mmCIF file of C-alpha atoms in Angstrom:
data_model
loop_
_atom_site.group_PDB
_atom_site.id
_atom_site.type_symbol
_atom_site.label_atom_id
_atom_site.label_comp_id
_atom_site.label_asym_id
_atom_site.label_seq_id
_atom_site.Cartn_x
_atom_site.Cartn_y
_atom_site.Cartn_z
ATOM 1 C CA UNK A 860 -28.709 -5.931 9.706
ATOM 2 C CA UNK A 861 -28.888 -2.733 7.989
ATOM 3 C CA UNK A 862 -31.736 -2.128 5.279
ATOM 4 C CA UNK A 863 -31.638 0.595 2.680
ATOM 5 C CA UNK A 864 -34.552 1.517 0.599
ATOM 6 C CA UNK A 865 -34.202 3.857 -2.463
ATOM 7 C CA UNK A 866 -36.926 5.741 -4.543
ATOM 8 C CA UNK A 867 -37.737 6.143 -7.252
ATOM 9 C CA UNK A 868 -36.428 3.249 -9.266
ATOM 10 C CA UNK A 869 -36.542 5.281 -12.424
ATOM 11 C CA UNK A 870 -36.494 8.935 -12.850
ATOM 12 C CA UNK A 871 -36.827 10.893 -16.143
ATOM 13 C CA UNK A 872 -36.168 14.663 -16.117
ATOM 14 C CA UNK A 873 -35.868 17.522 -18.688
ATOM 15 C CA UNK A 874 -32.382 19.019 -19.127
ATOM 16 C CA UNK A 875 -31.844 21.891 -16.621
ATOM 17 C CA UNK A 876 -34.276 20.487 -14.120
ATOM 18 C CA UNK A 877 -33.886 19.218 -10.675
ATOM 19 C CA UNK A 878 -33.630 15.590 -9.635
ATOM 20 C CA UNK A 879 -34.147 14.386 -6.279
ATOM 21 C CA UNK A 880 -33.552 10.599 -5.090
ATOM 22 C CA UNK A 881 -34.590 9.534 -1.522
ATOM 23 C CA UNK A 882 -33.237 6.691 0.594
ATOM 24 C CA UNK A 883 -34.268 5.558 4.152
ATOM 25 C CA UNK A 884 -32.033 3.421 6.320
ATOM 26 C CA UNK A 885 -32.856 1.164 9.337
ATOM 27 C CA UNK A 886 -29.998 1.028 11.620
ATOM 28 C CA UNK A 887 -29.863 4.311 13.642
ATOM 29 C CA UNK A 888 -26.224 3.548 14.358
ATOM 30 C CA UNK A 889 -25.239 4.251 10.660
ATOM 31 C CA UNK A 890 -23.117 7.287 10.302
ATOM 32 C CA UNK A 891 -21.693 7.329 6.852
ATOM 33 C CA UNK A 892 -24.014 7.790 3.880
ATOM 34 C CA UNK A 893 -22.190 7.789 0.340
ATOM 35 C CA UNK A 894 -23.891 8.252 -3.084
ATOM 36 C CA UNK A 895 -22.495 6.221 -5.914
ATOM 37 C CA UNK A 896 -22.842 6.955 -9.765
ATOM 38 C CA UNK A 897 -22.757 3.917 -12.068
ATOM 39 C CA UNK A 898 -22.668 4.582 -15.886
ATOM 40 C CA UNK A 899 -23.579 1.543 -18.150
ATOM 41 C CA UNK A 900 -20.909 -1.046 -17.809
ATOM 42 C CA UNK A 901 -18.811 0.759 -15.747
ATOM 43 C CA UNK A 902 -17.848 0.532 -11.854
ATOM 44 C CA UNK A 903 -19.562 2.690 -9.314
ATOM 45 C CA UNK A 904 -17.985 5.795 -8.339
ATOM 46 C CA UNK A 905 -18.308 8.065 -5.505
ATOM 47 C CA UNK A 906 -19.989 11.407 -6.094
ATOM 48 C CA UNK A 907 -20.771 12.548 -2.542
ATOM 49 C CA UNK A 908 -21.034 11.404 0.763
ATOM 50 C CA UNK A 909 -22.326 12.878 4.066
ATOM 51 C CA UNK A 910 -21.480 11.832 7.837
ATOM 52 C CA UNK A 911 -24.092 11.896 10.655
ATOM 53 C CA UNK A 912 -22.833 14.959 12.240
ATOM 54 C CA UNK A 913 -23.774 17.228 9.253
ATOM 55 C CA UNK A 914 -27.079 17.746 7.934
ATOM 56 C CA UNK A 915 -26.281 18.809 4.444
ATOM 57 C CA UNK A 916 -23.507 19.038 2.070
ATOM 58 C CA UNK A 917 -23.031 20.632 -1.330
ATOM 59 C CA UNK A 918 -20.544 20.134 -4.111
ATOM 60 C CA UNK A 919 -21.379 22.265 -7.171
ATOM 61 C CA UNK A 920 -24.543 21.019 -8.529
ATOM 62 C CA UNK A 921 -25.000 18.115 -6.364
ATOM 63 C CA UNK A 922 -26.217 18.172 -2.569
ATOM 64 C CA UNK A 923 -27.035 15.560 0.024
ATOM 65 C CA UNK A 924 -29.167 16.226 3.012
ATOM 66 C CA UNK A 925 -29.722 13.741 5.894
ATOM 67 C CA UNK A 926 -32.348 13.664 8.704
ATOM 68 C CA UNK A 927 -31.173 11.383 11.502
ATOM 69 C CA UNK A 928 -34.471 11.517 13.166
ATOM 70 C CA UNK A 929 -36.351 10.077 10.391
ATOM 71 C CA UNK A 930 -33.533 8.046 9.119
ATOM 72 C CA UNK A 931 -33.751 9.441 5.848
ATOM 73 C CA UNK A 932 -31.300 11.125 3.220
ATOM 74 C CA UNK A 933 -31.508 12.594 -0.180
ATOM 75 C CA UNK A 934 -29.574 13.523 -3.299
ATOM 76 C CA UNK A 935 -30.263 16.688 -5.141
ATOM 77 C CA UNK A 936 -29.129 17.325 -8.694
ATOM 78 C CA UNK A 937 -29.824 20.874 -10.056
ATOM 79 C CA UNK A 938 -29.495 21.978 -13.651
ATOM 80 C CA UNK A 939 -29.284 18.300 -14.777
ATOM 81 C CA UNK A 940 -27.184 17.721 -17.902
ATOM 82 C CA UNK A 941 -27.372 14.724 -20.334
ATOM 83 C CA UNK A 942 -24.128 13.300 -18.667
ATOM 84 C CA UNK A 943 -25.918 12.871 -15.454
ATOM 85 C CA UNK A 944 -27.803 9.992 -16.938
ATOM 86 C CA UNK A 945 -26.718 6.898 -14.932
ATOM 87 C CA UNK A 946 -27.904 4.757 -12.172
ATOM 88 C CA UNK A 947 -27.317 6.357 -8.777
ATOM 89 C CA UNK A 948 -26.835 4.301 -5.519
ATOM 90 C CA UNK A 949 -27.254 5.252 -2.029
ATOM 91 C CA UNK A 950 -25.478 3.456 0.502
ATOM 92 C CA UNK A 951 -25.126 3.432 4.441
ATOM 93 C CA UNK A 952 -22.234 2.254 6.633
ATOM 94 C CA UNK A 953 -21.671 2.224 10.596
ATOM 95 C CA UNK A 954 -18.253 3.155 11.203
ATOM 96 C CA UNK A 955 -16.770 1.322 14.045
ATOM 97 C CA UNK A 956 -19.303 -1.223 13.522
ATOM 98 C CA UNK A 957 -17.492 -3.250 11.073
ATOM 99 C CA UNK A 958 -17.900 -0.664 8.354
ATOM 100 C CA UNK A 959 -20.332 -2.916 6.532
ATOM 101 C CA UNK A 960 -21.465 -0.970 3.641
ATOM 102 C CA UNK A 961 -25.126 -1.577 2.571
ATOM 103 C CA UNK A 962 -26.507 -0.390 -0.791
ATOM 104 C CA UNK A 963 -30.060 0.728 -1.961
ATOM 105 C CA UNK A 964 -31.575 -0.576 -4.975
ATOM 106 C CA UNK A 965 -30.448 1.922 -7.492
ATOM 107 C CA UNK A 966 -32.465 4.910 -9.368
ATOM 108 C CA UNK A 967 -32.066 5.051 -13.086
ATOM 109 C CA UNK A 968 -31.864 8.740 -13.674
ATOM 110 C CA UNK A 969 -32.434 9.830 -17.644
ATOM 111 C CA UNK A 970 -31.875 13.440 -18.472
ATOM 112 C CA UNK A 971 -33.722 14.358 -21.766
ATOM 113 C CA UNK A 972 -32.981 17.027 -24.172
ATOM 114 C CA UNK B 752 -2.749 5.952 -7.343
ATOM 115 C CA UNK B 753 -3.458 2.519 -8.740
ATOM 116 C CA UNK B 754 -7.187 1.539 -8.373
ATOM 117 C CA UNK B 755 -8.663 -1.787 -7.558
ATOM 118 C CA UNK B 756 -7.771 -4.371 -9.888
ATOM 119 C CA UNK B 757 -9.921 -7.494 -10.966
ATOM 120 C CA UNK B 758 -9.657 -10.262 -13.419
ATOM 121 C CA UNK B 759 -10.891 -11.594 -15.395
ATOM 122 C CA UNK B 760 -13.152 -8.901 -17.000
ATOM 123 C CA UNK B 761 -15.608 -11.517 -18.375
ATOM 124 C CA UNK B 762 -16.433 -15.174 -18.130
ATOM 125 C CA UNK B 763 -18.704 -17.591 -19.670
ATOM 126 C CA UNK B 764 -18.988 -21.068 -17.820
ATOM 127 C CA UNK B 765 -21.737 -23.789 -17.923
ATOM 128 C CA UNK B 766 -23.780 -24.449 -14.940
ATOM 129 C CA UNK B 767 -22.334 -26.710 -12.437
ATOM 130 C CA UNK B 768 -18.727 -25.669 -13.566
ATOM 131 C CA UNK B 769 -16.481 -24.045 -11.211
ATOM 132 C CA UNK B 770 -14.960 -20.292 -11.623
ATOM 133 C CA UNK B 771 -12.742 -18.023 -9.644
ATOM 134 C CA UNK B 772 -12.285 -14.178 -9.553
ATOM 135 C CA UNK B 773 -9.473 -12.428 -8.281
ATOM 136 C CA UNK B 774 -9.040 -8.853 -6.569
ATOM 137 C CA UNK B 775 -5.987 -6.756 -5.891
ATOM 138 C CA UNK B 776 -7.096 -3.768 -3.482
ATOM 139 C CA UNK B 777 -5.582 -0.481 -3.296
ATOM 140 C CA UNK B 778 -2.249 -0.623 -1.414
ATOM 141 C CA UNK B 779 -2.747 -0.088 2.198
ATOM 142 C CA UNK B 780 -6.601 -0.799 2.203
ATOM 143 C CA UNK B 781 -7.500 -2.950 5.198
ATOM 144 C CA UNK B 782 -11.115 -3.325 4.115
ATOM 145 C CA UNK B 783 -12.081 -5.378 1.284
ATOM 146 C CA UNK B 784 -15.695 -6.241 -0.026
ATOM 147 C CA UNK B 785 -17.060 -8.620 -2.729
ATOM 148 C CA UNK B 786 -20.392 -7.605 -4.013
ATOM 149 C CA UNK B 787 -22.835 -9.417 -6.262
ATOM 150 C CA UNK B 788 -24.681 -7.280 -8.782
ATOM 151 C CA UNK B 789 -27.521 -8.907 -10.694
ATOM 152 C CA UNK B 790 -28.540 -6.637 -13.659
ATOM 153 C CA UNK B 791 -31.076 -3.838 -12.708
ATOM 154 C CA UNK B 792 -30.220 -4.322 -8.967
ATOM 155 C CA UNK B 793 -28.100 -2.754 -6.453
ATOM 156 C CA UNK B 794 -24.858 -4.150 -5.181
ATOM 157 C CA UNK B 795 -25.409 -6.998 -2.695
ATOM 158 C CA UNK B 796 -22.670 -7.745 -0.267
ATOM 159 C CA UNK B 797 -21.286 -11.157 -0.315
ATOM 160 C CA UNK B 798 -18.433 -10.849 2.197
ATOM 161 C CA UNK B 799 -16.215 -8.347 3.839
ATOM 162 C CA UNK B 800 -12.552 -8.782 5.066
ATOM 163 C CA UNK B 801 -10.761 -6.645 7.441
ATOM 164 C CA UNK B 802 -7.053 -7.363 6.709
ATOM 165 C CA UNK B 803 -7.350 -11.258 6.362
ATOM 166 C CA UNK B 804 -10.054 -11.798 8.763
ATOM 167 C CA UNK B 805 -13.667 -12.111 7.709
ATOM 168 C CA UNK B 806 -16.062 -9.174 9.209
ATOM 169 C CA UNK B 807 -19.324 -10.386 7.565
ATOM 170 C CA UNK B 808 -20.305 -13.316 5.273
ATOM 171 C CA UNK B 809 -23.845 -13.605 6.315
ATOM 172 C CA UNK B 810 -25.096 -13.235 2.696
ATOM 173 C CA UNK B 811 -22.631 -15.562 1.049
ATOM 174 C CA UNK B 812 -23.999 -18.818 -0.026
ATOM 175 C CA UNK B 813 -21.638 -20.902 1.664
ATOM 176 C CA UNK B 814 -22.642 -24.218 0.110
ATOM 177 C CA UNK B 815 -21.167 -22.838 -3.205
ATOM 178 C CA UNK B 816 -19.321 -19.763 -2.619
ATOM 179 C CA UNK B 817 -16.008 -19.442 -0.906
ATOM 180 C CA UNK B 818 -13.456 -16.531 -0.376
ATOM 181 C CA UNK B 819 -10.141 -15.923 1.009
ATOM 182 C CA UNK B 820 -7.597 -13.043 1.365
ATOM 183 C CA UNK B 821 -4.363 -14.605 2.013
ATOM 184 C CA UNK B 822 -1.951 -12.089 3.858
ATOM 185 C CA UNK B 823 -4.415 -9.383 4.199
ATOM 186 C CA UNK B 824 -3.924 -8.107 0.508
ATOM 187 C CA UNK B 825 -5.309 -10.112 -2.709
ATOM 188 C CA UNK B 826 -8.451 -11.889 -2.600
ATOM 189 C CA UNK B 827 -10.093 -14.765 -4.511
ATOM 190 C CA UNK B 828 -13.962 -15.615 -4.778
ATOM 191 C CA UNK B 829 -14.746 -18.890 -6.126
ATOM 192 C CA UNK B 830 -18.029 -20.367 -7.099
ATOM 193 C CA UNK B 831 -18.388 -24.333 -7.287
ATOM 194 C CA UNK B 832 -20.531 -25.321 -8.585
ATOM 195 C CA UNK B 833 -22.135 -22.618 -10.429
ATOM 196 C CA UNK B 834 -25.841 -22.070 -11.181
ATOM 197 C CA UNK B 835 -27.885 -20.105 -13.798
ATOM 198 C CA UNK B 836 -28.884 -17.573 -10.989
ATOM 199 C CA UNK B 837 -25.170 -16.847 -10.458
ATOM 200 C CA UNK B 838 -25.058 -14.799 -13.523
ATOM 201 C CA UNK B 839 -24.065 -11.350 -12.663
ATOM 202 C CA UNK B 840 -21.327 -8.865 -12.046
ATOM 203 C CA UNK B 841 -18.955 -9.484 -9.231
ATOM 204 C CA UNK B 842 -17.536 -6.116 -7.882
ATOM 205 C CA UNK B 843 -14.722 -5.912 -5.416
ATOM 206 C CA UNK B 844 -14.196 -2.835 -3.614
ATOM 207 C CA UNK B 845 -11.633 -1.652 -0.813
ATOM 208 C CA UNK B 846 -11.420 1.049 1.571
ATOM 209 C CA UNK B 847 -8.830 2.149 4.346
ATOM 210 C CA UNK B 848 -10.797 1.179 7.042
ATOM 211 C CA UNK B 849 -9.225 -0.052 10.118
ATOM 212 C CA UNK B 850 -10.955 2.260 12.173
ATOM 213 C CA UNK B 851 -9.908 5.512 10.248
ATOM 214 C CA UNK B 852 -12.268 7.943 9.436
ATOM 215 C CA UNK B 853 -11.431 7.479 5.727
ATOM 216 C CA UNK B 854 -14.392 4.983 4.905
ATOM 217 C CA UNK B 855 -14.824 5.764 1.116
ATOM 218 C CA UNK B 856 -14.764 2.514 -0.947
ATOM 219 C CA UNK B 857 -13.381 2.257 -4.336
ATOM 220 C CA UNK B 858 -14.563 -0.209 -6.735
ATOM 221 C CA UNK B 859 -12.918 -2.309 -9.449
ATOM 222 C CA UNK B 860 -14.164 -2.742 -12.849
ATOM 223 C CA UNK B 861 -15.976 -6.070 -11.989
ATOM 224 C CA UNK B 862 -16.172 -9.389 -13.432
ATOM 225 C CA UNK B 863 -19.016 -10.187 -15.630
ATOM 226 C CA UNK B 864 -20.126 -13.893 -15.169
ATOM 227 C CA UNK B 865 -22.503 -15.685 -17.445
ATOM 228 C CA UNK B 866 -23.638 -19.216 -16.496
ATOM 229 C CA UNK B 867 -25.463 -20.924 -19.295
#
């Protein structure tokens, strides 16, 4: 089955700096890669996603890149703000292969003032 | 649009007792997931339904966990008997699925289970 690894487990940045979180996946047939943000005590919420036919996608301060050959994808947050502090999860799914959604282990991002 | 509803929000039980969680997905969503999230870890898939059929339950501890999705809508997850290591947040999520391109999964608030 699919295995998703995520690094780092914790990340501390200064406000205004950039943050990068990296994930690798094992199933080359995976074709949908969402990123979720989970604030303390709340539900995971989708912040951005990318499909395998695209190499990069951007939404304001958030961007995701995908390297299918290397089977890794990354989340980039620019101009970080205190409200970006949360746990971020990457995930992988193979559409058409049962749509099983497998999550990484999470990254605790702390944006310091 | 109403979101994914889960109940109860919190539950405290003694070990060896039984417990049940309920999930009502977004209307029209064919795919329903149950995840277990232990504190400090990522969500771990327990079982996935497509309508009322099981797609994947490979990580469900079937000696104590069971789940059903009657009529392809609401779902219940049961633990009997509970163990201390079952303490976690149980998240339900749904997606349109069914072969559509819309694969975004929406999560409920979760049920926080504490086994003492």
